[in-house]
mmCIF file of C-alpha atoms in Angstrom:
data_model
loop_
_atom_site.group_PDB
_atom_site.id
_atom_site.type_symbol
_atom_site.label_atom_id
_atom_site.label_comp_id
_atom_site.label_asym_id
_atom_site.label_seq_id
_atom_site.Cartn_x
_atom_site.Cartn_y
_atom_site.Cartn_z
ATOM 1 C CA UNK A 804 24.614 -28.663 63.503
ATOM 2 C CA UNK A 805 24.831 -25.870 65.173
ATOM 3 C CA UNK A 806 23.965 -25.610 68.756
ATOM 4 C CA UNK A 807 23.529 -21.497 71.503
ATOM 5 C CA UNK A 808 22.032 -21.468 74.499
ATOM 6 C CA UNK A 809 20.848 -18.585 72.460
ATOM 7 C CA UNK A 810 18.685 -19.090 69.668
ATOM 8 C CA UNK A 811 19.038 -15.991 67.267
ATOM 9 C CA UNK A 812 22.495 -17.023 67.088
ATOM 10 C CA UNK A 813 22.191 -20.257 66.055
ATOM 11 C CA UNK A 814 18.651 -19.741 63.172
ATOM 12 C CA UNK A 815 21.438 -16.644 61.848
ATOM 13 C CA UNK A 816 24.099 -19.320 61.446
ATOM 14 C CA UNK A 817 22.010 -22.099 59.940
ATOM 15 C CA UNK A 818 20.358 -19.522 57.473
ATOM 16 C CA UNK A 819 23.267 -18.152 56.561
ATOM 17 C CA UNK A 820 24.307 -21.803 55.163
ATOM 18 C CA UNK A 821 21.090 -22.836 53.552
ATOM 19 C CA UNK A 822 20.933 -19.512 51.671
ATOM 20 C CA UNK A 823 24.973 -19.903 50.692
ATOM 21 C CA UNK A 824 24.291 -22.629 48.292
ATOM 22 C CA UNK A 825 26.839 -25.341 50.567
ATOM 23 C CA UNK A 826 24.253 -28.260 50.267
ATOM 24 C CA UNK A 827 23.561 -28.174 46.641
ATOM 25 C CA UNK A 828 27.453 -30.322 47.156
ATOM 26 C CA UNK A 829 26.435 -32.082 49.999
ATOM 27 C CA UNK A 830 23.772 -34.701 49.012
ATOM 28 C CA UNK A 831 21.484 -36.203 51.601
ATOM 29 C CA UNK A 832 23.464 -33.384 54.305
ATOM 30 C CA UNK A 833 19.865 -30.923 56.319
ATOM 31 C CA UNK A 834 21.142 -28.800 58.647
ATOM 32 C CA UNK A 835 19.348 -27.606 62.141
ATOM 33 C CA UNK A 836 19.612 -26.811 65.325
ATOM 34 C CA UNK A 837 19.547 -26.977 69.156
ATOM 35 C CA UNK A 838 20.225 -24.902 72.492
ATOM 36 C CA UNK A 839 22.401 -27.798 73.811
ATOM 37 C CA UNK A 840 24.280 -31.077 72.282
ATOM 38 C CA UNK A 841 22.159 -34.309 72.379
ATOM 39 C CA UNK A 842 22.706 -37.061 75.037
ATOM 40 C CA UNK A 843 25.751 -34.979 76.401
ATOM 41 C CA UNK A 844 24.868 -32.684 78.901
ATOM 42 C CA UNK A 845 25.918 -29.758 80.564
ATOM 43 C CA UNK A 846 29.137 -28.860 79.336
ATOM 44 C CA UNK A 847 31.319 -27.201 82.596
ATOM 45 C CA UNK A 848 34.709 -26.791 83.228
ATOM 46 C CA UNK A 849 35.773 -28.961 85.961
ATOM 47 C CA UNK A 850 38.894 -26.827 86.228
ATOM 48 C CA UNK A 851 37.042 -24.883 88.861
ATOM 49 C CA UNK A 852 37.080 -25.522 92.967
ATOM 50 C CA UNK A 853 33.141 -25.548 92.325
ATOM 51 C CA UNK A 854 31.005 -25.538 89.318
ATOM 52 C CA UNK A 855 30.239 -21.742 88.338
ATOM 53 C CA UNK A 856 33.736 -21.873 86.189
ATOM 54 C CA UNK A 857 32.211 -18.816 84.225
ATOM 55 C CA UNK A 858 34.943 -16.508 82.450
ATOM 56 C CA UNK A 859 33.988 -13.402 81.240
ATOM 57 C CA UNK A 860 37.120 -11.130 80.596
ATOM 58 C CA UNK A 861 41.406 -11.330 80.856
ATOM 59 C CA UNK A 862 41.582 -9.012 84.142
ATOM 60 C CA UNK A 863 41.687 -9.981 87.447
ATOM 61 C CA UNK A 864 44.736 -13.403 86.596
ATOM 62 C CA UNK A 865 45.890 -14.965 89.397
ATOM 63 C CA UNK A 866 49.474 -15.863 88.137
ATOM 64 C CA UNK A 867 51.159 -17.463 90.465
ATOM 65 C CA UNK A 868 50.708 -21.533 90.544
ATOM 66 C CA UNK A 869 50.959 -24.031 93.789
ATOM 67 C CA UNK A 870 51.699 -27.446 94.128
ATOM 68 C CA UNK A 871 51.101 -29.652 97.447
ATOM 69 C CA UNK A 872 54.284 -31.398 97.828
ATOM 70 C CA UNK A 873 52.641 -34.264 99.346
ATOM 71 C CA UNK A 874 52.346 -35.574 96.855
ATOM 72 C CA UNK A 875 54.682 -37.369 93.669
ATOM 73 C CA UNK A 876 55.702 -34.674 92.079
ATOM 74 C CA UNK A 877 54.960 -35.749 87.860
ATOM 75 C CA UNK A 878 55.941 -34.716 84.505
ATOM 76 C CA UNK A 879 52.085 -35.909 83.528
ATOM 77 C CA UNK A 880 48.914 -35.314 85.523
ATOM 78 C CA UNK A 881 50.562 -32.704 88.008
ATOM 79 C CA UNK A 882 47.671 -31.015 89.825
ATOM 80 C CA UNK A 883 47.811 -27.289 90.338
ATOM 81 C CA UNK A 884 46.577 -24.422 92.481
ATOM 82 C CA UNK A 885 45.850 -21.757 91.677
ATOM 83 C CA UNK A 886 44.501 -19.110 94.457
ATOM 84 C CA UNK A 887 42.067 -16.925 93.392
ATOM 85 C CA UNK A 888 41.383 -13.406 94.863
ATOM 86 C CA UNK A 889 38.724 -14.416 97.292
ATOM 87 C CA UNK A 890 41.177 -16.837 98.438
ATOM 88 C CA UNK A 891 39.373 -19.465 97.743
ATOM 89 C CA UNK A 892 41.679 -22.584 94.917
ATOM 90 C CA UNK A 893 41.113 -23.504 92.267
ATOM 91 C CA UNK A 894 42.810 -27.272 90.795
ATOM 92 C CA UNK A 895 43.799 -27.868 87.356
ATOM 93 C CA UNK A 896 46.249 -30.169 85.635
ATOM 94 C CA UNK A 897 49.877 -29.816 83.882
ATOM 95 C CA UNK A 898 51.776 -31.814 82.043
ATOM 96 C CA UNK A 899 55.851 -30.704 81.294
ATOM 97 C CA UNK A 900 56.619 -29.485 77.874
ATOM 98 C CA UNK A 901 59.987 -28.235 76.261
ATOM 99 C CA UNK A 902 60.328 -24.686 75.499
ATOM 100 C CA UNK A 903 63.735 -24.996 74.218
ATOM 101 C CA UNK A 904 65.939 -26.393 76.954
ATOM 102 C CA UNK A 905 63.671 -24.991 79.569
ATOM 103 C CA UNK A 906 60.814 -27.622 80.973
ATOM 104 C CA UNK A 907 57.812 -26.259 81.740
ATOM 105 C CA UNK A 908 54.183 -26.954 82.724
ATOM 106 C CA UNK A 909 51.219 -27.016 80.312
ATOM 107 C CA UNK A 910 47.988 -26.075 81.924
ATOM 108 C CA UNK A 911 44.476 -24.800 80.907
ATOM 109 C CA UNK A 912 44.254 -20.864 80.993
ATOM 110 C CA UNK A 913 40.706 -21.001 82.658
ATOM 111 C CA UNK A 914 41.841 -21.409 85.444
ATOM 112 C CA UNK A 915 43.344 -18.323 86.144
ATOM 113 C CA UNK A 916 40.998 -16.279 86.106
ATOM 114 C CA UNK A 917 38.012 -15.480 89.005
ATOM 115 C CA UNK A 918 35.698 -13.009 88.145
ATOM 116 C CA UNK A 919 33.099 -14.703 86.662
ATOM 117 C CA UNK A 920 29.511 -13.530 84.499
ATOM 118 C CA UNK A 921 26.125 -15.046 86.073
ATOM 119 C CA UNK A 922 24.672 -17.714 83.509
ATOM 120 C CA UNK A 923 23.134 -16.869 80.509
ATOM 121 C CA UNK A 924 19.446 -16.046 80.546
ATOM 122 C CA UNK A 925 17.901 -19.339 79.052
ATOM 123 C CA UNK A 926 15.986 -18.719 76.148
ATOM 124 C CA UNK A 927 12.613 -20.144 76.274
ATOM 125 C CA UNK A 928 11.253 -22.796 72.885
ATOM 126 C CA UNK A 929 8.121 -21.806 72.415
ATOM 127 C CA UNK A 930 8.293 -23.321 68.843
ATOM 128 C CA UNK A 931 9.615 -26.117 67.588
ATOM 129 C CA UNK A 932 14.004 -26.179 68.686
ATOM 130 C CA UNK A 933 14.518 -29.135 66.295
ATOM 131 C CA UNK A 934 14.402 -26.802 63.462
ATOM 132 C CA UNK A 935 16.310 -29.047 59.949
ATOM 133 C CA UNK A 936 16.121 -28.720 56.345
ATOM 134 C CA UNK A 937 14.018 -26.168 54.540
ATOM 135 C CA UNK A 938 14.551 -23.546 57.215
ATOM 136 C CA UNK A 939 10.832 -23.111 58.275
ATOM 137 C CA UNK A 940 10.347 -23.383 62.296
ATOM 138 C CA UNK A 941 7.593 -26.726 61.595
ATOM 139 C CA UNK A 942 8.751 -29.124 60.959
ATOM 140 C CA UNK A 943 7.759 -32.658 62.435
ATOM 141 C CA UNK A 944 9.869 -32.838 65.646
ATOM 142 C CA UNK A 945 9.609 -36.042 66.387
ATOM 143 C CA UNK A 946 11.702 -36.539 62.979
ATOM 144 C CA UNK A 947 14.161 -34.169 64.541
ATOM 145 C CA UNK A 948 14.613 -35.794 67.912
ATOM 146 C CA UNK A 949 15.339 -39.279 66.029
ATOM 147 C CA UNK A 950 17.517 -37.898 63.540
ATOM 148 C CA UNK A 951 19.981 -35.815 66.071
ATOM 149 C CA UNK A 952 19.712 -38.975 68.642
ATOM 150 C CA UNK A 953 21.334 -40.588 65.750
ATOM 151 C CA UNK A 954 23.723 -38.697 65.166
ATOM 152 C CA UNK A 955 25.004 -37.936 68.472
ATOM 153 C CA UNK A 956 28.324 -39.815 68.895
ATOM 154 C CA UNK A 957 27.350 -40.431 73.098
ATOM 155 C CA UNK A 958 25.813 -43.129 74.214
ATOM 156 C CA UNK A 959 25.585 -42.695 78.036
ATOM 157 C CA UNK A 960 22.756 -42.759 80.273
ATOM 158 C CA UNK A 961 21.499 -39.719 81.536
ATOM 159 C CA UNK A 962 19.673 -38.208 84.281
ATOM 160 C CA UNK A 963 16.493 -35.072 83.891
ATOM 161 C CA UNK A 964 18.991 -32.817 84.887
ATOM 162 C CA UNK A 965 22.026 -33.602 82.921
ATOM 163 C CA UNK A 966 19.876 -32.089 80.321
ATOM 164 C CA UNK A 967 22.475 -30.796 77.394
ATOM 165 C CA UNK A 968 22.838 -27.180 77.757
ATOM 166 C CA UNK A 969 25.063 -25.418 74.547
ATOM 167 C CA UNK A 970 27.771 -24.703 73.431
ATOM 168 C CA UNK A 971 27.434 -21.127 71.908
ATOM 169 C CA UNK A 972 26.879 -18.391 72.467
ATOM 170 C CA UNK A 973 27.057 -14.483 71.282
ATOM 171 C CA UNK A 974 29.374 -11.813 72.637
ATOM 172 C CA UNK A 975 31.473 -12.184 75.468
ATOM 173 C CA UNK A 976 29.396 -14.102 77.952
ATOM 174 C CA UNK A 977 30.308 -17.727 79.011
ATOM 175 C CA UNK A 978 29.054 -20.786 76.845
ATOM 176 C CA UNK A 979 29.806 -22.865 80.137
ATOM 177 C CA UNK A 980 26.836 -23.742 82.673
ATOM 178 C CA UNK A 981 26.702 -24.057 85.985
ATOM 179 C CA UNK A 982 25.700 -27.314 88.369
ATOM 180 C CA UNK A 983 23.763 -26.859 91.135
ATOM 181 C CA UNK A 984 25.305 -29.218 93.076
ATOM 182 C CA UNK A 985 28.339 -29.521 95.165
ATOM 183 C CA UNK A 986 31.587 -31.705 93.655
ATOM 184 C CA UNK A 987 32.010 -34.726 95.736
ATOM 185 C CA UNK A 988 35.802 -36.196 96.677
ATOM 186 C CA UNK A 989 36.924 -33.154 96.417
ATOM 187 C CA UNK A 990 40.717 -32.931 98.140
ATOM 188 C CA UNK A 991 41.373 -29.645 98.354
ATOM 189 C CA UNK A 992 44.380 -28.603 100.769
ATOM 190 C CA UNK A 993 44.697 -26.142 103.044
ATOM 191 C CA UNK A 994 46.574 -23.187 101.481
ATOM 192 C CA UNK A 995 48.743 -22.972 104.105
ATOM 193 C CA UNK A 996 50.339 -26.280 102.761
ATOM 194 C CA UNK A 997 51.800 -25.442 99.712
ATOM 195 C CA UNK A 998 54.169 -24.466 98.228
ATOM 196 C CA UNK A 999 54.856 -22.088 95.187
ATOM 197 C CA UNK A 1000 55.627 -23.834 91.998
ATOM 198 C CA UNK A 1001 56.002 -21.022 89.709
ATOM 199 C CA UNK A 1002 54.037 -18.264 87.385
ATOM 200 C CA UNK A 1003 51.689 -17.558 84.427
ATOM 201 C CA UNK A 1004 54.125 -16.321 81.305
ATOM 202 C CA UNK A 1005 52.427 -17.181 78.091
ATOM 203 C CA UNK A 1006 48.493 -18.408 77.566
ATOM 204 C CA UNK A 1007 45.857 -18.341 75.201
ATOM 205 C CA UNK A 1008 42.063 -18.005 75.381
ATOM 206 C CA UNK A 1009 41.226 -19.748 72.129
ATOM 207 C CA UNK A 1010 42.995 -22.503 73.078
ATOM 208 C CA UNK A 1011 42.715 -22.867 76.258
ATOM 209 C CA UNK A 1012 46.025 -23.398 77.524
ATOM 210 C CA UNK A 1013 48.561 -21.520 79.293
ATOM 211 C CA UNK A 1014 52.879 -21.779 80.390
ATOM 212 C CA UNK A 1015 54.083 -22.125 83.647
ATOM 213 C CA UNK A 1016 56.944 -21.262 84.464
ATOM 214 C CA UNK A 1017 58.672 -23.418 87.168
ATOM 215 C CA UNK A 1018 60.705 -21.372 89.956
ATOM 216 C CA UNK A 1019 60.541 -24.110 92.116
ATOM 217 C CA UNK A 1020 64.581 -25.488 92.008
ATOM 218 C CA UNK A 1021 63.277 -29.593 92.830
ATOM 219 C CA UNK A 1022 60.958 -29.853 91.160
ATOM 220 C CA UNK A 1023 62.498 -28.287 87.811
ATOM 221 C CA UNK A 1024 65.397 -30.673 88.262
ATOM 222 C CA UNK A 1025 62.477 -34.190 88.968
ATOM 223 C CA UNK A 1026 60.346 -32.875 86.303
ATOM 224 C CA UNK A 1027 63.495 -32.351 83.277
ATOM 225 C CA UNK A 1028 64.695 -35.533 84.460
ATOM 226 C CA UNK A 1029 61.446 -37.224 83.665
ATOM 227 C CA UNK A 1030 60.376 -35.085 81.189
ATOM 228 C CA UNK A 1031 63.365 -36.364 79.316
ATOM 229 C CA UNK A 1032 62.669 -39.610 79.557
ATOM 230 C CA UNK A 1033 58.846 -39.343 78.536
ATOM 231 C CA UNK A 1034 60.552 -37.719 75.028
ATOM 232 C CA UNK A 1035 63.048 -39.586 74.370
ATOM 233 C CA UNK A 1036 60.009 -42.726 73.592
ATOM 234 C CA UNK A 1037 57.709 -40.331 71.847
ATOM 235 C CA UNK A 1038 58.956 -38.449 68.470
ATOM 236 C CA UNK A 1039 55.953 -36.309 68.019
ATOM 237 C CA UNK A 1040 52.269 -35.581 69.530
ATOM 238 C CA UNK A 1041 49.566 -37.541 67.808
ATOM 239 C CA UNK A 1042 47.279 -36.424 64.534
ATOM 240 C CA UNK A 1043 43.870 -36.791 65.377
ATOM 241 C CA UNK A 1044 42.402 -39.703 62.609
ATOM 242 C CA UNK A 1045 40.062 -38.544 60.078
ATOM 243 C CA UNK A 1046 38.334 -41.392 59.680
ATOM 244 C CA UNK A 1047 37.921 -43.825 62.481
ATOM 245 C CA UNK A 1048 37.455 -43.548 66.038
ATOM 246 C CA UNK A 1049 41.062 -44.250 69.235
ATOM 247 C CA UNK A 1050 41.507 -46.217 71.729
ATOM 248 C CA UNK A 1051 42.991 -43.336 74.419
ATOM 249 C CA UNK A 1052 43.747 -42.937 77.491
ATOM 250 C CA UNK A 1053 43.478 -39.524 79.758
ATOM 251 C CA UNK A 1054 46.194 -39.822 81.899
ATOM 252 C CA UNK A 1055 44.509 -38.235 85.443
ATOM 253 C CA UNK A 1056 46.648 -37.277 88.520
ATOM 254 C CA UNK A 1057 45.195 -40.410 89.960
ATOM 255 C CA UNK A 1058 46.016 -42.727 87.220
ATOM 256 C CA UNK A 1059 44.497 -43.485 83.786
ATOM 257 C CA UNK A 1060 41.335 -43.521 82.840
ATOM 258 C CA UNK A 1061 40.251 -46.163 79.384
ATOM 259 C CA UNK A 1062 38.514 -44.546 76.654
ATOM 260 C CA UNK A 1063 37.016 -43.374 72.919
ATOM 261 C CA UNK A 1064 38.672 -40.613 70.707
ATOM 262 C CA UNK A 1065 35.857 -39.541 68.971
ATOM 263 C CA UNK A 1066 37.219 -39.283 64.737
ATOM 264 C CA UNK A 1067 34.283 -36.730 64.008
ATOM 265 C CA UNK A 1068 35.856 -31.910 64.421
ATOM 266 C CA UNK A 1069 33.444 -30.339 66.766
ATOM 267 C CA UNK A 1070 34.419 -26.335 66.561
ATOM 268 C CA UNK A 1071 33.841 -25.224 69.541
ATOM 269 C CA UNK A 1072 34.649 -20.967 71.027
ATOM 270 C CA UNK A 1073 35.355 -21.077 74.333
ATOM 271 C CA UNK A 1074 34.271 -19.206 76.714
ATOM 272 C CA UNK A 1075 36.403 -15.384 76.099
ATOM 273 C CA UNK A 1076 37.581 -16.911 72.777
ATOM 274 C CA UNK A 1077 37.458 -14.237 69.600
ATOM 275 C CA UNK A 1078 37.255 -17.945 67.826
ATOM 276 C CA UNK A 1079 35.861 -21.250 66.590
ATOM 277 C CA UNK A 1080 38.253 -23.701 67.669
ATOM 278 C CA UNK A 1081 38.435 -27.841 66.751
ATOM 279 C CA UNK A 1082 37.628 -29.757 69.452
ATOM 280 C CA UNK A 1083 37.452 -33.195 69.669
ATOM 281 C CA UNK A 1084 35.152 -35.321 71.460
ATOM 282 C CA UNK A 1085 36.190 -38.582 74.316
ATOM 283 C CA UNK A 1086 34.414 -40.424 75.967
ATOM 284 C CA UNK A 1087 35.357 -42.407 79.051
ATOM 285 C CA UNK A 1088 34.855 -45.052 80.986
ATOM 286 C CA UNK A 1089 34.784 -43.619 84.182
ATOM 287 C CA UNK A 1090 34.318 -40.041 84.563
ATOM 288 C CA UNK A 1091 36.877 -37.162 84.723
ATOM 289 C CA UNK A 1092 36.799 -35.299 88.816
ATOM 290 C CA UNK A 1093 37.688 -31.691 90.078
ATOM 291 C CA UNK A 1094 40.516 -30.694 88.622
ATOM 292 C CA UNK A 1095 41.060 -32.568 85.944
ATOM 293 C CA UNK A 1096 40.283 -30.183 83.327
ATOM 294 C CA UNK A 1097 44.240 -29.576 81.289
ATOM 295 C CA UNK A 1098 44.473 -33.980 81.288
ATOM 296 C CA UNK A 1099 46.392 -34.748 78.840
ATOM 297 C CA UNK A 1100 44.540 -37.310 75.797
ATOM 298 C CA UNK A 1101 47.471 -40.319 75.013
ATOM 299 C CA UNK A 1102 47.130 -42.876 72.632
ATOM 300 C CA UNK A 1103 47.412 -46.377 73.934
ATOM 301 C CA UNK A 1104 50.068 -47.509 71.914
ATOM 302 C CA UNK A 1105 51.890 -45.361 71.692
ATOM 303 C CA UNK A 1106 51.812 -43.173 74.590
ATOM 304 C CA UNK A 1107 51.725 -40.355 72.303
ATOM 305 C CA UNK A 1108 49.147 -36.916 72.914
ATOM 306 C CA UNK A 1109 46.165 -35.665 71.154
ATOM 307 C CA UNK A 1110 45.886 -33.696 73.263
ATOM 308 C CA UNK A 1111 44.220 -31.909 76.843
ATOM 309 C CA UNK A 1112 41.358 -31.552 78.441
ATOM 310 C CA UNK A 1113 39.018 -28.241 78.450
ATOM 311 C CA UNK A 1114 35.719 -28.443 78.805
ATOM 312 C CA UNK A 1115 33.684 -31.594 80.197
ATOM 313 C CA UNK A 1116 29.702 -33.035 80.279
ATOM 314 C CA UNK A 1117 27.921 -32.109 83.592
ATOM 315 C CA UNK A 1118 28.069 -36.435 83.641
ATOM 316 C CA UNK A 1119 32.072 -35.802 83.140
ATOM 317 C CA UNK A 1120 31.927 -39.252 82.039
ATOM 318 C CA UNK A 1121 32.763 -37.373 78.507
ATOM 319 C CA UNK A 1122 35.304 -34.436 77.319
ATOM 320 C CA UNK A 1123 37.251 -32.260 74.720
ATOM 321 C CA UNK A 1124 39.783 -31.693 73.367
ATOM 322 C CA UNK A 1125 42.158 -29.121 71.819
ATOM 323 C CA UNK A 1126 44.322 -31.110 69.802
ATOM 324 C CA UNK A 1127 47.872 -30.917 70.549
ATOM 325 C CA UNK A 1128 49.629 -29.612 67.601
ATOM 326 C CA UNK A 1129 48.294 -26.418 67.551
ATOM 327 C CA UNK A 1130 48.679 -26.027 71.154
ATOM 328 C CA UNK A 1131 52.584 -26.507 70.439
ATOM 329 C CA UNK A 1132 52.463 -24.291 67.452
ATOM 330 C CA UNK A 1133 51.000 -21.347 69.627
ATOM 331 C CA UNK A 1134 53.215 -21.843 72.522
ATOM 332 C CA UNK A 1135 56.883 -22.721 71.120
ATOM 333 C CA UNK A 1136 57.005 -26.249 73.510
ATOM 334 C CA UNK A 1137 56.570 -29.554 72.496
#
């Protein structure tokens, strides 16, 4: 399946596979394209204060990171705040890692970019969007709806307002779609009460990670000790199973949320990314909140990390993670 808000790119992708001969060796497989992922809902990046996180370029990044001293210092699930050019705050979640002998925080990169674009124009589908099989546009819609529904790896209920939207789009425009509502239960402190934590040093837009150097000596000492204790109990990151779904825990700043990690990979191009990345779907028992981008997903038994949250559904009960292995390799952390 190819998902894209704009119709032409997904039709071209489907046609390329259909005419390339790949399916000759895959008996029973068909191709299809839709504008949105069935039964998942609109994709958002819940690190913003409002549901409009759509970064357009790497310019305008905000390198300074703050923390709330009234909250406990954490090695895993540390809430961080980034002040935007318009003096509003964005919140994300950071997790301690080692960069050589230094202890640093790892979070998402998209929270640092304060420039936004209007959402891409919605393509109006006057013809059949459920295009499967032979490459023609006149196949039976009900059959395609059934096939797509059965193929969905998510099963939670959604409202009419949470109908699936886009996964990829062409050019550098954002793939995340704003939802016209205000986040609830937000506890953003006053900027005056925040203390400088550190600064963005390196980042990747493609894999949506950011390394934060900890300048606050008290935080660094506390996190180093906490991380050292955690590190001694964990050997390395946990590889994602390719054959079966597994039970996981999402370590938010408020506490753990249980869920399941799918074994099926999805390839997604994140906003501003230059290429597609392998991501995995997590279905959660309860919803994430704003500021939970960057939350680490752990194996429930070994507590080894599978990866971190980069995108969620509008209901925030389905999330997508970038695997830990490529992030650690590219960032040089562990």
